[in-house]
């Protein structure tokens, strides 16, 4: 059988995720992983989750083991509305929320319902690579807006938007991860957030706010969510249980205009009918019992130590010409090497010879830039592995510099 001739045209735009590909090496065990944004597995609240899982199956099994509504089981939606309210994320009611199978599904659905080939999607430069991969299949034109230490440069954004509008381009939405951005760890300042909303209002644009990381900041700072500042119903908010509890549950959620949510729900029906009812009931119970509220301070404390350990190791071992962001939360430290280094080329050597993995930065850049950058995850490895792993990467960089 030859499969080559069978593939639909759209498969041309499907690309294997650099993050997912790296998981193979992590599974081998002897490679220190700074790759995928995985939580510290030692911190999962296993006992409490086991108790909850048993309770849910025994006490709520008739519903929890059954199909559920596409928009999400009401218990979880209600709990999420309360959870979001504490963050000043007020939603009008259950019709404004949908539970997705990970927020990754939400990203794919956004592409399905919004993008026709040639439409413009504005993203940060760099941005989350699996968002790029999910949306790419729908053939948008990506326009990247650079970031600085205040997050997305909204001056540049306005210029780009004006230019695109003058050219008659159809801008479908602006995708942003305003707090502890993936991959850079940068956060958008309040001024920039205001400016972004002003631009969206002036040019009548939809904003997608992807927010997995704002729940565990390591510094005593607080940012308002774009959704909380939005007075015109033009922000769609999305988040996930993956980082604040467990990615194995595969639960994300979106909140926005009810008509918009309804469209998402219809698109979702043909993908999976509904998100796992079992894990939704488990998550609802975890929220009810305060498991997540108790878990967040624990991960904050542990991850801050790991982040500091990685920053110290970078300081200690990295050669001249390297620089990195000091994040206030999240899971990543984005690092630049000297210009002459291609981190994608260096990766295999790092994995095979030095037994350390990272995500090359280029995959996060819609314009193909970022060749000399890498994303380092600090939540999954142990503190000891962080020290050893950074020393190994530094050694590999030093050798590469000698070669050129
Ligand atoms: N968006 C961003 C910005 C992310 O960092 C991630 C996970 N790394 C996701 C979406 C997807 O998360 P999940 O599907 O596990 O909810
Ligand atoms: O395992 C994945 O693919 C999810 C991780 C996301 C990330 O590393 O940003």
Short mmCIF file of C-alpha atoms and ligand atoms in Angstrom, two decimals, residues 17-21 23 35-38 104 128-130 182-183 213 242-243 247 250 331-332 359 364 375 377, ligand 2:
data_model
loop_
_atom_site.label_atom_id
_atom_site.label_comp_id
_atom_site.label_asym_id
_atom_site.label_seq_id
_atom_site.Cartn_x
_atom_site.Cartn_y
_atom_site.Cartn_z
CA UNK A 17 5.74 19.35 17.34
CA UNK A 18 9.34 19.81 18.46
CA UNK A 19 8.11 19.48 22.05
CA UNK A 20 6.29 16.20 21.43
CA UNK A 21 9.23 14.76 19.46
CA UNK A 23 9.34 13.31 24.75
CA UNK A 35 12.09 20.27 26.92
CA UNK A 36 8.33 19.98 27.42
CA UNK A 37 6.51 22.26 29.84
CA UNK A 38 5.76 19.43 32.21
CA UNK A 104 -4.83 22.64 22.90
CA UNK A 128 3.64 28.99 21.70
CA UNK A 129 4.69 26.58 18.98
CA UNK A 130 1.73 24.23 19.34
CA UNK A 182 5.38 30.70 26.48
CA UNK A 183 8.22 30.55 25.42
CA UNK A 213 0.59 30.51 33.83
CA UNK A 242 -2.60 21.14 33.03
CA UNK A 243 -0.22 23.36 34.95
CA UNK A 247 -2.06 17.62 32.36
CA UNK A 250 -6.66 16.79 29.63
CA UNK A 331 7.81 27.31 33.53
CA UNK A 332 10.44 28.58 31.14
CA UNK A 359 13.43 23.16 22.73
CA UNK A 364 8.32 29.47 18.24
CA UNK A 375 13.57 27.41 25.63
CA UNK A 377 11.88 24.30 31.15
O1 LIG B 2 3.65 18.09 26.12
C1 LIG B 2 3.20 19.02 25.44
O2 LIG B 2 3.22 18.99 24.21
C2 LIG B 2 2.62 20.21 26.14
C3 LIG B 2 3.70 21.11 26.54
C4 LIG B 2 3.75 22.35 26.17
C5 LIG B 2 5.01 23.13 26.23
O3 LIG B 2 6.08 22.55 26.43
O4 LIG B 2 4.94 24.34 26.06
#
